[in-house]
Amino acid sequence: MTNTVDPDDDLLDRAFLALADPVRRRIVARLSRGPATVTELAEPFAISKQAVSKHIQVLEQAQLVTRTRDAQRRPVHLDPARLEALTAWIDRYRLVREEQFRRLDAVLDTRAAPRGAHREEPTMGHALYLTVPDDVPYIDFERDFDFPVAEVYRAHADPELFRQWIGPRGLRTRIDGFEFRAGGAYRFVQRGEDSAEEHAFRGVFHTVRENELVVQTFEYEGWPDAVDLEYLRFEDLGGGRCRLRGHTVHASQEARDGMVGSGMEKGMAEGYERLEELLAGLLGGQGG
């Protein structure tokens, strides 16, 4: 088994900054096939060897590559241990955010449909539209539901419901505080079913308008100072349908890009598909 070293904050900053450049990403991709000299690395690019050397220096400072001497050659190598450490760091926090909506079905399935109601399997399939603009640390999304806006809103507003679905499967959630009002704070702690390690999250509700809007901050306590500002708009489309619009401002471009690269879109899409199933169970077949 390979032991990985958890990268410190400074090294993380340098690594993600280094990989933000497309030329350096292509250099890393080339080195994944084996060592190469500066001359060999410069071949695909319409830039000088000196410019490529500067890119390699940035990658060296981020400890992503190393150089060795082989006779008259100085080949550049990837540092697999450092890349493995970065991957492990990303995976640790990806699980927390990408699957937050996945357990909502377990919550709403516990709420029985009215006695005698006929439940039909709903027709699912509304797409999640995700927008990731260039040069600004935003993420926007839009998702329609064939269910009343009040039900979608309630699943986010009720701490007992929230506790049961927030986070990926295999996590237990404890609510330490949940004042769902303007100016109210929240904090919840999650841990694996077979693990004693805990992960805590907190934030403040800045604006709360029933069935319309929630504005809140979100912070993982294990990564202090990286505070997101999240907007959730609940739009009543009439006829028992609604639309959820989200807008998140991340602490930095690098933090936003890291979140997108972690597989967040797939996790959100699957979570909202499950939300449709949950609401169908809650309303006894209504919707879809």
PDB file of C-alpha atoms in Angstrom:
ATOM      1  CA  MET A   1       0.000   0.000   0.000  1.00  0.00           C
ATOM      2  CA  THR A   2       1.334   3.459  -0.878  1.00  0.00           C
ATOM      3  CA  ASN A   3       1.413   5.957   1.958  1.00  0.00           C
ATOM      4  CA  THR A   4       0.255   9.425   0.959  1.00  0.00           C
ATOM      5  CA  VAL A   5       1.239  12.668   2.616  1.00  0.00           C
ATOM      6  CA  ASP A   6      -1.593  15.100   3.222  1.00  0.00           C
ATOM      7  CA  PRO A   7      -0.550  18.304   1.403  1.00  0.00           C
ATOM      8  CA  ASP A   8      -0.445  21.517   3.410  1.00  0.00           C
ATOM      9  CA  ASP A   9      -2.378  24.638   2.423  1.00  0.00           C
ATOM     10  CA  ASP A  10       0.586  26.348   0.754  1.00  0.00           C
ATOM     11  CA  LEU A  11       1.362  23.311  -1.356  1.00  0.00           C
ATOM     12  CA  LEU A  12      -2.292  22.929  -2.312  1.00  0.00           C
ATOM     13  CA  ASP A  13      -2.384  26.550  -3.443  1.00  0.00           C
ATOM     14  CA  ARG A  14       0.737  26.075  -5.560  1.00  0.00           C
ATOM     15  CA  ALA A  15      -0.455  22.788  -7.033  1.00  0.00           C
ATOM     16  CA  PHE A  16      -3.896  24.021  -8.085  1.00  0.00           C
ATOM     17  CA  LEU A  17      -2.436  27.294  -9.380  1.00  0.00           C
ATOM     18  CA  ALA A  18       0.090  25.329 -11.428  1.00  0.00           C
ATOM     19  CA  LEU A  19      -2.593  23.081 -12.904  1.00  0.00           C
ATOM     20  CA  ALA A  20      -4.852  26.034 -13.741  1.00  0.00           C
ATOM     21  CA  ASP A  21      -2.700  26.728 -16.808  1.00  0.00           C
ATOM     22  CA  PRO A  22      -3.621  24.647 -19.899  1.00  0.00           C
ATOM     23  CA  VAL A  23      -0.005  24.337 -21.074  1.00  0.00           C
ATOM     24  CA  ARG A  24       1.068  22.916 -17.730  1.00  0.00           C
ATOM     25  CA  ARG A  25      -1.873  20.516 -17.726  1.00  0.00           C
ATOM     26  CA  ARG A  26      -0.776  19.229 -21.149  1.00  0.00           C
ATOM     27  CA  ILE A  27       2.772  18.830 -19.862  1.00  0.00           C
ATOM     28  CA  VAL A  28       1.486  16.758 -16.952  1.00  0.00           C
ATOM     29  CA  ALA A  29      -0.631  14.688 -19.349  1.00  0.00           C
ATOM     30  CA  ARG A  30       2.430  14.033 -21.531  1.00  0.00           C
ATOM     31  CA  LEU A  31       4.541  13.061 -18.515  1.00  0.00           C
ATOM     32  CA  SER A  32       1.881  10.561 -17.462  1.00  0.00           C
ATOM     33  CA  ARG A  33       3.144   8.456 -20.384  1.00  0.00           C
ATOM     34  CA  GLY A  34       6.734   8.599 -19.152  1.00  0.00           C
ATOM     35  CA  PRO A  35       9.686  10.951 -18.592  1.00  0.00           C
ATOM     36  CA  ALA A  36      10.576  13.516 -21.255  1.00  0.00           C
ATOM     37  CA  THR A  37      13.167  16.213 -21.849  1.00  0.00           C
ATOM     38  CA  VAL A  38      12.363  19.901 -22.207  1.00  0.00           C
ATOM     39  CA  THR A  39      12.916  19.605 -25.961  1.00  0.00           C
ATOM     40  CA  GLU A  40      10.451  16.731 -26.182  1.00  0.00           C
ATOM     41  CA  LEU A  41       7.904  18.554 -24.035  1.00  0.00           C
ATOM     42  CA  ALA A  42       8.185  21.693 -26.172  1.00  0.00           C
ATOM     43  CA  GLU A  43       7.413  19.903 -29.461  1.00  0.00           C
ATOM     44  CA  PRO A  44       3.576  20.211 -29.364  1.00  0.00           C
ATOM     45  CA  PHE A  45       3.630  23.897 -28.423  1.00  0.00           C
ATOM     46  CA  ALA A  46       4.213  27.009 -30.489  1.00  0.00           C
ATOM     47  CA  ILE A  47       6.388  28.453 -27.730  1.00  0.00           C
ATOM     48  CA  SER A  48      10.102  28.423 -27.007  1.00  0.00           C
ATOM     49  CA  LYS A  49      11.957  25.867 -24.926  1.00  0.00           C
ATOM     50  CA  GLN A  50      12.691  28.670 -22.464  1.00  0.00           C
ATOM     51  CA  ALA A  51       8.964  29.235 -21.975  1.00  0.00           C
ATOM     52  CA  VAL A  52       8.413  25.509 -21.450  1.00  0.00           C
ATOM     53  CA  SER A  53      11.258  25.506 -18.917  1.00  0.00           C
ATOM     54  CA  LYS A  54       9.473  28.228 -16.949  1.00  0.00           C
ATOM     55  CA  HIS A  55       6.296  26.145 -16.906  1.00  0.00           C
ATOM     56  CA  ILE A  56       8.304  23.178 -15.639  1.00  0.00           C
ATOM     57  CA  GLN A  57       9.789  25.346 -12.878  1.00  0.00           C
ATOM     58  CA  VAL A  58       6.270  26.190 -11.711  1.00  0.00           C
ATOM     59  CA  LEU A  59       5.393  22.491 -11.661  1.00  0.00           C
ATOM     60  CA  GLU A  60       8.602  21.772  -9.734  1.00  0.00           C
ATOM     61  CA  GLN A  61       7.761  24.431  -7.144  1.00  0.00           C
ATOM     62  CA  ALA A  62       4.387  22.751  -6.719  1.00  0.00           C
ATOM     63  CA  GLN A  63       6.245  19.446  -6.274  1.00  0.00           C
ATOM     64  CA  LEU A  64       4.304  17.895  -9.137  1.00  0.00           C
ATOM     65  CA  VAL A  65       7.392  17.039 -11.194  1.00  0.00           C
ATOM     66  CA  THR A  66      11.084  16.362 -10.615  1.00  0.00           C
ATOM     67  CA  ARG A  67      14.155  16.406 -12.829  1.00  0.00           C
ATOM     68  CA  THR A  68      16.958  13.862 -12.879  1.00  0.00           C
ATOM     69  CA  ARG A  69      20.245  13.621 -14.770  1.00  0.00           C
ATOM     70  CA  ASP A  70      20.746  10.819 -17.273  1.00  0.00           C
ATOM     71  CA  ALA A  71      24.117  11.287 -18.964  1.00  0.00           C
ATOM     72  CA  GLN A  72      23.662  14.506 -20.954  1.00  0.00           C
ATOM     73  CA  ARG A  73      19.889  14.474 -20.570  1.00  0.00           C
ATOM     74  CA  ARG A  74      17.793  15.943 -17.759  1.00  0.00           C
ATOM     75  CA  PRO A  75      14.432  14.202 -18.127  1.00  0.00           C
ATOM     76  CA  VAL A  76      11.379  15.493 -16.297  1.00  0.00           C
ATOM     77  CA  HIS A  77       9.318  13.017 -14.260  1.00  0.00           C
ATOM     78  CA  LEU A  78       5.928  13.201 -12.602  1.00  0.00           C
ATOM     79  CA  ASP A  79       5.921  12.857  -8.816  1.00  0.00           C
ATOM     80  CA  PRO A  80       3.290  10.093  -8.387  1.00  0.00           C
ATOM     81  CA  ALA A  81       3.259  10.342  -4.592  1.00  0.00           C
ATOM     82  CA  ARG A  82       2.370  14.045  -4.723  1.00  0.00           C
ATOM     83  CA  LEU A  83      -0.371  13.483  -7.292  1.00  0.00           C
ATOM     84  CA  GLU A  84      -1.766  10.653  -5.204  1.00  0.00           C
ATOM     85  CA  ALA A  85      -1.817  12.917  -2.146  1.00  0.00           C
ATOM     86  CA  LEU A  86      -3.707  15.607  -4.073  1.00  0.00           C
ATOM     87  CA  THR A  87      -6.192  13.043  -5.379  1.00  0.00           C
ATOM     88  CA  ALA A  88      -6.799  11.707  -1.874  1.00  0.00           C
ATOM     89  CA  TRP A  89      -7.351  15.252  -0.584  1.00  0.00           C
ATOM     90  CA  ILE A  90      -9.916  15.992  -3.314  1.00  0.00           C
ATOM     91  CA  ASP A  91     -11.721  12.683  -2.790  1.00  0.00           C
ATOM     92  CA  ARG A  92     -12.054  13.332   0.932  1.00  0.00           C
ATOM     93  CA  TYR A  93     -14.145  16.459   0.424  1.00  0.00           C
ATOM     94  CA  ARG A  94     -15.833  15.438  -2.819  1.00  0.00           C
ATOM     95  CA  LEU A  95     -17.897  12.853  -0.957  1.00  0.00           C
ATOM     96  CA  VAL A  96     -19.313  15.500   1.332  1.00  0.00           C
ATOM     97  CA  ARG A  97     -20.565  17.885  -1.328  1.00  0.00           C
ATOM     98  CA  GLU A  98     -21.329  15.893  -4.471  1.00  0.00           C
ATOM     99  CA  GLU A  99     -23.942  13.622  -2.909  1.00  0.00           C
ATOM    100  CA  GLN A 100     -25.698  15.960  -0.467  1.00  0.00           C
ATOM    101  CA  PHE A 101     -29.094  15.349  -2.005  1.00  0.00           C
ATOM    102  CA  ARG A 102     -28.813  11.572  -2.241  1.00  0.00           C
ATOM    103  CA  ARG A 103     -30.432  10.674   1.049  1.00  0.00           C
ATOM    104  CA  LEU A 104     -33.498  12.858   0.695  1.00  0.00           C
ATOM    105  CA  ASP A 105     -35.416   9.800  -0.534  1.00  0.00           C
ATOM    106  CA  ALA A 106     -34.852   8.029   2.786  1.00  0.00           C
ATOM    107  CA  VAL A 107     -36.441  10.973   4.592  1.00  0.00           C
ATOM    108  CA  LEU A 108     -39.538  11.425   2.482  1.00  0.00           C
ATOM    109  CA  ASP A 109     -40.103   7.681   2.110  1.00  0.00           C
ATOM    110  CA  THR A 110     -40.762   7.609   5.855  1.00  0.00           C
ATOM    111  CA  ARG A 111     -43.741   9.915   5.390  1.00  0.00           C
ATOM    112  CA  ALA A 112     -46.659   7.646   4.458  1.00  0.00           C
ATOM    113  CA  ALA A 113     -48.987   8.521   1.611  1.00  0.00           C
ATOM    114  CA  PRO A 114     -52.622   9.233   2.529  1.00  0.00           C
ATOM    115  CA  ARG A 115     -54.560   6.031   3.244  1.00  0.00           C
ATOM    116  CA  GLY A 116     -56.242   4.702   0.140  1.00  0.00           C
ATOM    117  CA  ALA A 117     -54.208   6.888  -2.185  1.00  0.00           C
ATOM    118  CA  HIS A 118     -52.990   5.284  -5.390  1.00  0.00           C
ATOM    119  CA  ARG A 119     -49.288   5.678  -6.030  1.00  0.00           C
ATOM    120  CA  GLU A 120     -48.096   5.460  -9.613  1.00  0.00           C
ATOM    121  CA  GLU A 121     -44.455   5.445 -10.586  1.00  0.00           C
ATOM    122  CA  PRO A 122     -43.747   8.973 -11.808  1.00  0.00           C
ATOM    123  CA  THR A 123     -42.122   9.756 -15.105  1.00  0.00           C
ATOM    124  CA  MET A 124     -38.790  11.268 -14.188  1.00  0.00           C
ATOM    125  CA  GLY A 125     -36.168  12.923 -16.333  1.00  0.00           C
ATOM    126  CA  HIS A 126     -35.959  16.690 -15.868  1.00  0.00           C
ATOM    127  CA  ALA A 127     -32.404  17.713 -16.661  1.00  0.00           C
ATOM    128  CA  LEU A 128     -30.052  19.561 -14.355  1.00  0.00           C
ATOM    129  CA  TYR A 129     -28.637  22.591 -16.139  1.00  0.00           C
ATOM    130  CA  LEU A 130     -25.276  23.624 -14.712  1.00  0.00           C
ATOM    131  CA  THR A 131     -23.435  26.787 -15.761  1.00  0.00           C
ATOM    132  CA  VAL A 132     -19.752  27.276 -14.942  1.00  0.00           C
ATOM    133  CA  PRO A 133     -18.667  30.662 -16.372  1.00  0.00           C
ATOM    134  CA  ASP A 134     -15.059  31.471 -17.188  1.00  0.00           C
ATOM    135  CA  ASP A 135     -12.968  33.792 -15.024  1.00  0.00           C
ATOM    136  CA  VAL A 136     -15.469  34.154 -12.170  1.00  0.00           C
ATOM    137  CA  PRO A 137     -15.832  31.792  -9.168  1.00  0.00           C
ATOM    138  CA  TYR A 138     -19.540  31.068  -9.688  1.00  0.00           C
ATOM    139  CA  ILE A 139     -21.683  28.010 -10.258  1.00  0.00           C
ATOM    140  CA  ASP A 140     -25.307  28.339 -11.384  1.00  0.00           C
ATOM    141  CA  PHE A 141     -27.838  25.559 -11.768  1.00  0.00           C
ATOM    142  CA  GLU A 142     -31.485  25.110 -12.649  1.00  0.00           C
ATOM    143  CA  ARG A 143     -33.762  22.135 -12.062  1.00  0.00           C
ATOM    144  CA  ASP A 144     -37.520  21.703 -12.587  1.00  0.00           C
ATOM    145  CA  PHE A 145     -39.752  19.489 -10.449  1.00  0.00           C
ATOM    146  CA  ASP A 146     -43.280  18.276 -11.118  1.00  0.00           C
ATOM    147  CA  PHE A 147     -44.143  18.841  -7.455  1.00  0.00           C
ATOM    148  CA  PRO A 148     -45.424  21.789  -5.390  1.00  0.00           C
ATOM    149  CA  VAL A 149     -42.864  24.375  -4.387  1.00  0.00           C
ATOM    150  CA  ALA A 150     -43.845  24.044  -0.712  1.00  0.00           C
ATOM    151  CA  GLU A 151     -42.755  20.391  -0.607  1.00  0.00           C
ATOM    152  CA  VAL A 152     -39.365  21.018  -2.183  1.00  0.00           C
ATOM    153  CA  TYR A 153     -38.837  23.968   0.154  1.00  0.00           C
ATOM    154  CA  ARG A 154     -39.891  22.026   3.264  1.00  0.00           C
ATOM    155  CA  ALA A 155     -37.314  19.304   2.644  1.00  0.00           C
ATOM    156  CA  HIS A 156     -34.644  22.006   2.872  1.00  0.00           C
ATOM    157  CA  ALA A 157     -36.170  23.922   5.787  1.00  0.00           C
ATOM    158  CA  ASP A 158     -37.109  21.241   8.319  1.00  0.00           C
ATOM    159  CA  PRO A 159     -34.020  20.276  10.374  1.00  0.00           C
ATOM    160  CA  GLU A 160     -35.369  16.812  11.121  1.00  0.00           C
ATOM    161  CA  LEU A 161     -35.851  16.144   7.417  1.00  0.00           C
ATOM    162  CA  PHE A 162     -32.586  17.870   6.582  1.00  0.00           C
ATOM    163  CA  ARG A 163     -30.699  15.708   9.075  1.00  0.00           C
ATOM    164  CA  GLN A 164     -31.868  12.524   7.435  1.00  0.00           C
ATOM    165  CA  TRP A 165     -30.947  13.286   3.823  1.00  0.00           C
ATOM    166  CA  ILE A 166     -28.013  15.668   3.825  1.00  0.00           C
ATOM    167  CA  GLY A 167     -24.794  14.065   2.657  1.00  0.00           C
ATOM    168  CA  PRO A 168     -23.883  10.805   0.940  1.00  0.00           C
ATOM    169  CA  ARG A 169     -25.026   7.353   1.944  1.00  0.00           C
ATOM    170  CA  GLY A 170     -23.032   5.893   4.762  1.00  0.00           C
ATOM    171  CA  LEU A 171     -22.894   9.138   6.746  1.00  0.00           C
ATOM    172  CA  ARG A 172     -24.748   9.876   9.952  1.00  0.00           C
ATOM    173  CA  THR A 173     -25.686  13.512  10.527  1.00  0.00           C
ATOM    174  CA  ARG A 174     -26.087  15.261  13.854  1.00  0.00           C
ATOM    175  CA  ILE A 175     -27.677  18.706  13.952  1.00  0.00           C
ATOM    176  CA  ASP A 176     -25.962  20.938  16.522  1.00  0.00           C
ATOM    177  CA  GLY A 177     -28.024  23.980  15.602  1.00  0.00           C
ATOM    178  CA  PHE A 178     -30.512  24.924  12.895  1.00  0.00           C
ATOM    179  CA  GLU A 179     -32.197  28.328  13.237  1.00  0.00           C
ATOM    180  CA  PHE A 180     -33.968  28.540   9.916  1.00  0.00           C
ATOM    181  CA  ARG A 181     -34.565  32.292   9.921  1.00  0.00           C
ATOM    182  CA  ALA A 182     -32.782  35.418   8.723  1.00  0.00           C
ATOM    183  CA  GLY A 183     -29.691  35.789  10.887  1.00  0.00           C
ATOM    184  CA  GLY A 184     -29.979  32.263  12.261  1.00  0.00           C
ATOM    185  CA  ALA A 185     -27.001  29.942  12.340  1.00  0.00           C
ATOM    186  CA  TYR A 186     -26.704  26.276  11.539  1.00  0.00           C
ATOM    187  CA  ARG A 187     -24.123  23.626  12.238  1.00  0.00           C
ATOM    188  CA  PHE A 188     -24.153  19.930  11.524  1.00  0.00           C
ATOM    189  CA  VAL A 189     -21.638  17.152  11.993  1.00  0.00           C
ATOM    190  CA  GLN A 190     -21.257  14.052   9.853  1.00  0.00           C
ATOM    191  CA  ARG A 191     -19.371  10.802  10.285  1.00  0.00           C
ATOM    192  CA  GLY A 192     -19.303   7.431   8.617  1.00  0.00           C
ATOM    193  CA  GLU A 193     -21.361   4.601  10.067  1.00  0.00           C
ATOM    194  CA  ASP A 194     -18.195   2.638  10.837  1.00  0.00           C
ATOM    195  CA  SER A 195     -15.911   5.585  11.574  1.00  0.00           C
ATOM    196  CA  ALA A 196     -15.284   7.847  14.532  1.00  0.00           C
ATOM    197  CA  GLU A 197     -13.899  10.624  12.319  1.00  0.00           C
ATOM    198  CA  GLU A 198     -16.250  13.611  12.191  1.00  0.00           C
ATOM    199  CA  HIS A 199     -16.634  16.434   9.682  1.00  0.00           C
ATOM    200  CA  ALA A 200     -18.405  19.622  10.749  1.00  0.00           C
ATOM    201  CA  PHE A 201     -20.123  22.249   8.603  1.00  0.00           C
ATOM    202  CA  ARG A 202     -21.611  25.573   9.539  1.00  0.00           C
ATOM    203  CA  GLY A 203     -23.107  28.735   8.149  1.00  0.00           C
ATOM    204  CA  VAL A 204     -25.587  31.551   8.596  1.00  0.00           C
ATOM    205  CA  PHE A 205     -28.975  32.029   6.963  1.00  0.00           C
ATOM    206  CA  HIS A 206     -28.957  35.589   5.649  1.00  0.00           C
ATOM    207  CA  THR A 207     -32.337  35.625   3.911  1.00  0.00           C
ATOM    208  CA  VAL A 208     -35.240  33.215   4.354  1.00  0.00           C
ATOM    209  CA  ARG A 209     -38.507  33.740   2.468  1.00  0.00           C
ATOM    210  CA  GLU A 210     -40.887  30.823   2.642  1.00  0.00           C
ATOM    211  CA  ASN A 211     -41.251  28.942  -0.632  1.00  0.00           C
ATOM    212  CA  GLU A 212     -39.213  31.644  -2.402  1.00  0.00           C
ATOM    213  CA  LEU A 213     -35.605  32.229  -1.382  1.00  0.00           C
ATOM    214  CA  VAL A 214     -32.815  31.065   0.913  1.00  0.00           C
ATOM    215  CA  VAL A 215     -29.464  32.854   1.060  1.00  0.00           C
ATOM    216  CA  GLN A 216     -26.845  31.283   3.289  1.00  0.00           C
ATOM    217  CA  THR A 217     -23.142  30.804   3.831  1.00  0.00           C
ATOM    218  CA  PHE A 218     -21.542  27.370   3.832  1.00  0.00           C
ATOM    219  CA  GLU A 219     -18.200  26.467   5.389  1.00  0.00           C
ATOM    220  CA  TYR A 220     -16.427  23.188   6.043  1.00  0.00           C
ATOM    221  CA  GLU A 221     -14.688  23.625   9.395  1.00  0.00           C
ATOM    222  CA  GLY A 222     -11.783  21.479   8.278  1.00  0.00           C
ATOM    223  CA  TRP A 223     -11.055  24.020   5.546  1.00  0.00           C
ATOM    224  CA  PRO A 224     -11.482  27.368   7.327  1.00  0.00           C
ATOM    225  CA  ASP A 225     -11.766  30.687   5.483  1.00  0.00           C
ATOM    226  CA  ALA A 226     -13.125  29.035   2.318  1.00  0.00           C
ATOM    227  CA  VAL A 227     -16.690  30.271   2.819  1.00  0.00           C
ATOM    228  CA  ASP A 228     -19.238  29.881   0.017  1.00  0.00           C
ATOM    229  CA  LEU A 229     -22.266  32.127  -0.437  1.00  0.00           C
ATOM    230  CA  GLU A 230     -25.254  30.147  -1.671  1.00  0.00           C
ATOM    231  CA  TYR A 231     -28.556  31.323  -3.158  1.00  0.00           C
ATOM    232  CA  LEU A 232     -31.515  28.982  -3.610  1.00  0.00           C
ATOM    233  CA  ARG A 233     -34.584  30.337  -5.389  1.00  0.00           C
ATOM    234  CA  PHE A 234     -37.815  28.343  -5.297  1.00  0.00           C
ATOM    235  CA  GLU A 235     -40.122  29.357  -8.162  1.00  0.00           C
ATOM    236  CA  ASP A 236     -43.763  28.292  -8.339  1.00  0.00           C
ATOM    237  CA  LEU A 237     -44.558  27.433 -11.956  1.00  0.00           C
ATOM    238  CA  GLY A 238     -48.219  26.699 -11.274  1.00  0.00           C
ATOM    239  CA  GLY A 239     -50.037  23.430 -11.734  1.00  0.00           C
ATOM    240  CA  GLY A 240     -48.128  21.781  -8.887  1.00  0.00           C
ATOM    241  CA  ARG A 241     -44.754  22.374 -10.526  1.00  0.00           C
ATOM    242  CA  CYS A 242     -41.736  24.376  -9.409  1.00  0.00           C
ATOM    243  CA  ARG A 243     -38.229  25.330 -10.406  1.00  0.00           C
ATOM    244  CA  LEU A 244     -35.148  25.413  -8.191  1.00  0.00           C
ATOM    245  CA  ARG A 245     -32.426  27.871  -9.177  1.00  0.00           C
ATOM    246  CA  GLY A 246     -29.067  27.876  -7.424  1.00  0.00           C
ATOM    247  CA  HIS A 247     -26.191  30.339  -7.484  1.00  0.00           C
ATOM    248  CA  THR A 248     -23.010  29.721  -5.475  1.00  0.00           C
ATOM    249  CA  VAL A 249     -20.128  32.169  -5.089  1.00  0.00           C
ATOM    250  CA  HIS A 250     -16.954  30.333  -4.110  1.00  0.00           C
ATOM    251  CA  ALA A 251     -14.023  31.773  -2.199  1.00  0.00           C
ATOM    252  CA  SER A 252     -11.744  31.576  -5.238  1.00  0.00           C
ATOM    253  CA  GLN A 253     -11.613  30.472  -8.845  1.00  0.00           C
ATOM    254  CA  GLU A 254      -9.413  27.554  -7.825  1.00  0.00           C
ATOM    255  CA  ALA A 255     -11.908  26.413  -5.187  1.00  0.00           C
ATOM    256  CA  ARG A 256     -14.735  26.572  -7.743  1.00  0.00           C
ATOM    257  CA  ASP A 257     -12.786  24.658 -10.375  1.00  0.00           C
ATOM    258  CA  GLY A 258     -11.769  22.042  -7.836  1.00  0.00           C
ATOM    259  CA  MET A 259     -15.399  21.520  -6.899  1.00  0.00           C
ATOM    260  CA  VAL A 260     -16.464  21.140 -10.531  1.00  0.00           C
ATOM    261  CA  GLY A 261     -13.614  18.749 -11.225  1.00  0.00           C
ATOM    262  CA  SER A 262     -14.603  16.541  -8.309  1.00  0.00           C
ATOM    263  CA  GLY A 263     -17.687  15.145 -10.078  1.00  0.00           C
ATOM    264  CA  MET A 264     -20.155  17.511  -8.448  1.00  0.00           C
ATOM    265  CA  GLU A 265     -22.450  17.732 -11.494  1.00  0.00           C
ATOM    266  CA  LYS A 266     -23.049  13.980 -11.610  1.00  0.00           C
ATOM    267  CA  GLY A 267     -23.728  13.907  -7.865  1.00  0.00           C
ATOM    268  CA  MET A 268     -26.219  16.769  -8.076  1.00  0.00           C
ATOM    269  CA  ALA A 269     -28.037  15.265 -11.061  1.00  0.00           C
ATOM    270  CA  GLU A 270     -28.461  11.925  -9.330  1.00  0.00           C
ATOM    271  CA  GLY A 271     -29.526  13.614  -6.120  1.00  0.00           C
ATOM    272  CA  TYR A 272     -32.313  15.550  -7.802  1.00  0.00           C
ATOM    273  CA  GLU A 273     -33.512  12.419  -9.582  1.00  0.00           C
ATOM    274  CA  ARG A 274     -33.862  10.838  -6.148  1.00  0.00           C
ATOM    275  CA  LEU A 275     -35.585  13.952  -4.870  1.00  0.00           C
ATOM    276  CA  GLU A 276     -38.262  13.435  -7.511  1.00  0.00           C
ATOM    277  CA  GLU A 277     -38.748   9.879  -6.302  1.00  0.00           C
ATOM    278  CA  LEU A 278     -38.959  11.046  -2.696  1.00  0.00           C
ATOM    279  CA  LEU A 279     -41.541  13.687  -3.431  1.00  0.00           C
ATOM    280  CA  ALA A 280     -43.593  11.168  -5.390  1.00  0.00           C
ATOM    281  CA  GLY A 281     -43.649   8.987  -2.288  1.00  0.00           C
ATOM    282  CA  LEU A 282     -44.487  11.914  -0.032  1.00  0.00           C
ATOM    283  CA  LEU A 283     -47.434  13.005  -2.154  1.00  0.00           C
ATOM    284  CA  GLY A 284     -48.755   9.532  -2.904  1.00  0.00           C
ATOM    285  CA  GLY A 285     -48.109   9.569  -6.627  1.00  0.00           C
ATOM    286  CA  GLN A 286     -48.799  13.252  -7.284  1.00  0.00           C
ATOM    287  CA  GLY A 287     -46.420  14.838  -9.756  1.00  0.00           C
ATOM    288  CA  GLY A 288     -44.557  13.521 -12.792  1.00  0.00           C
TER     289      GLY A 288
END
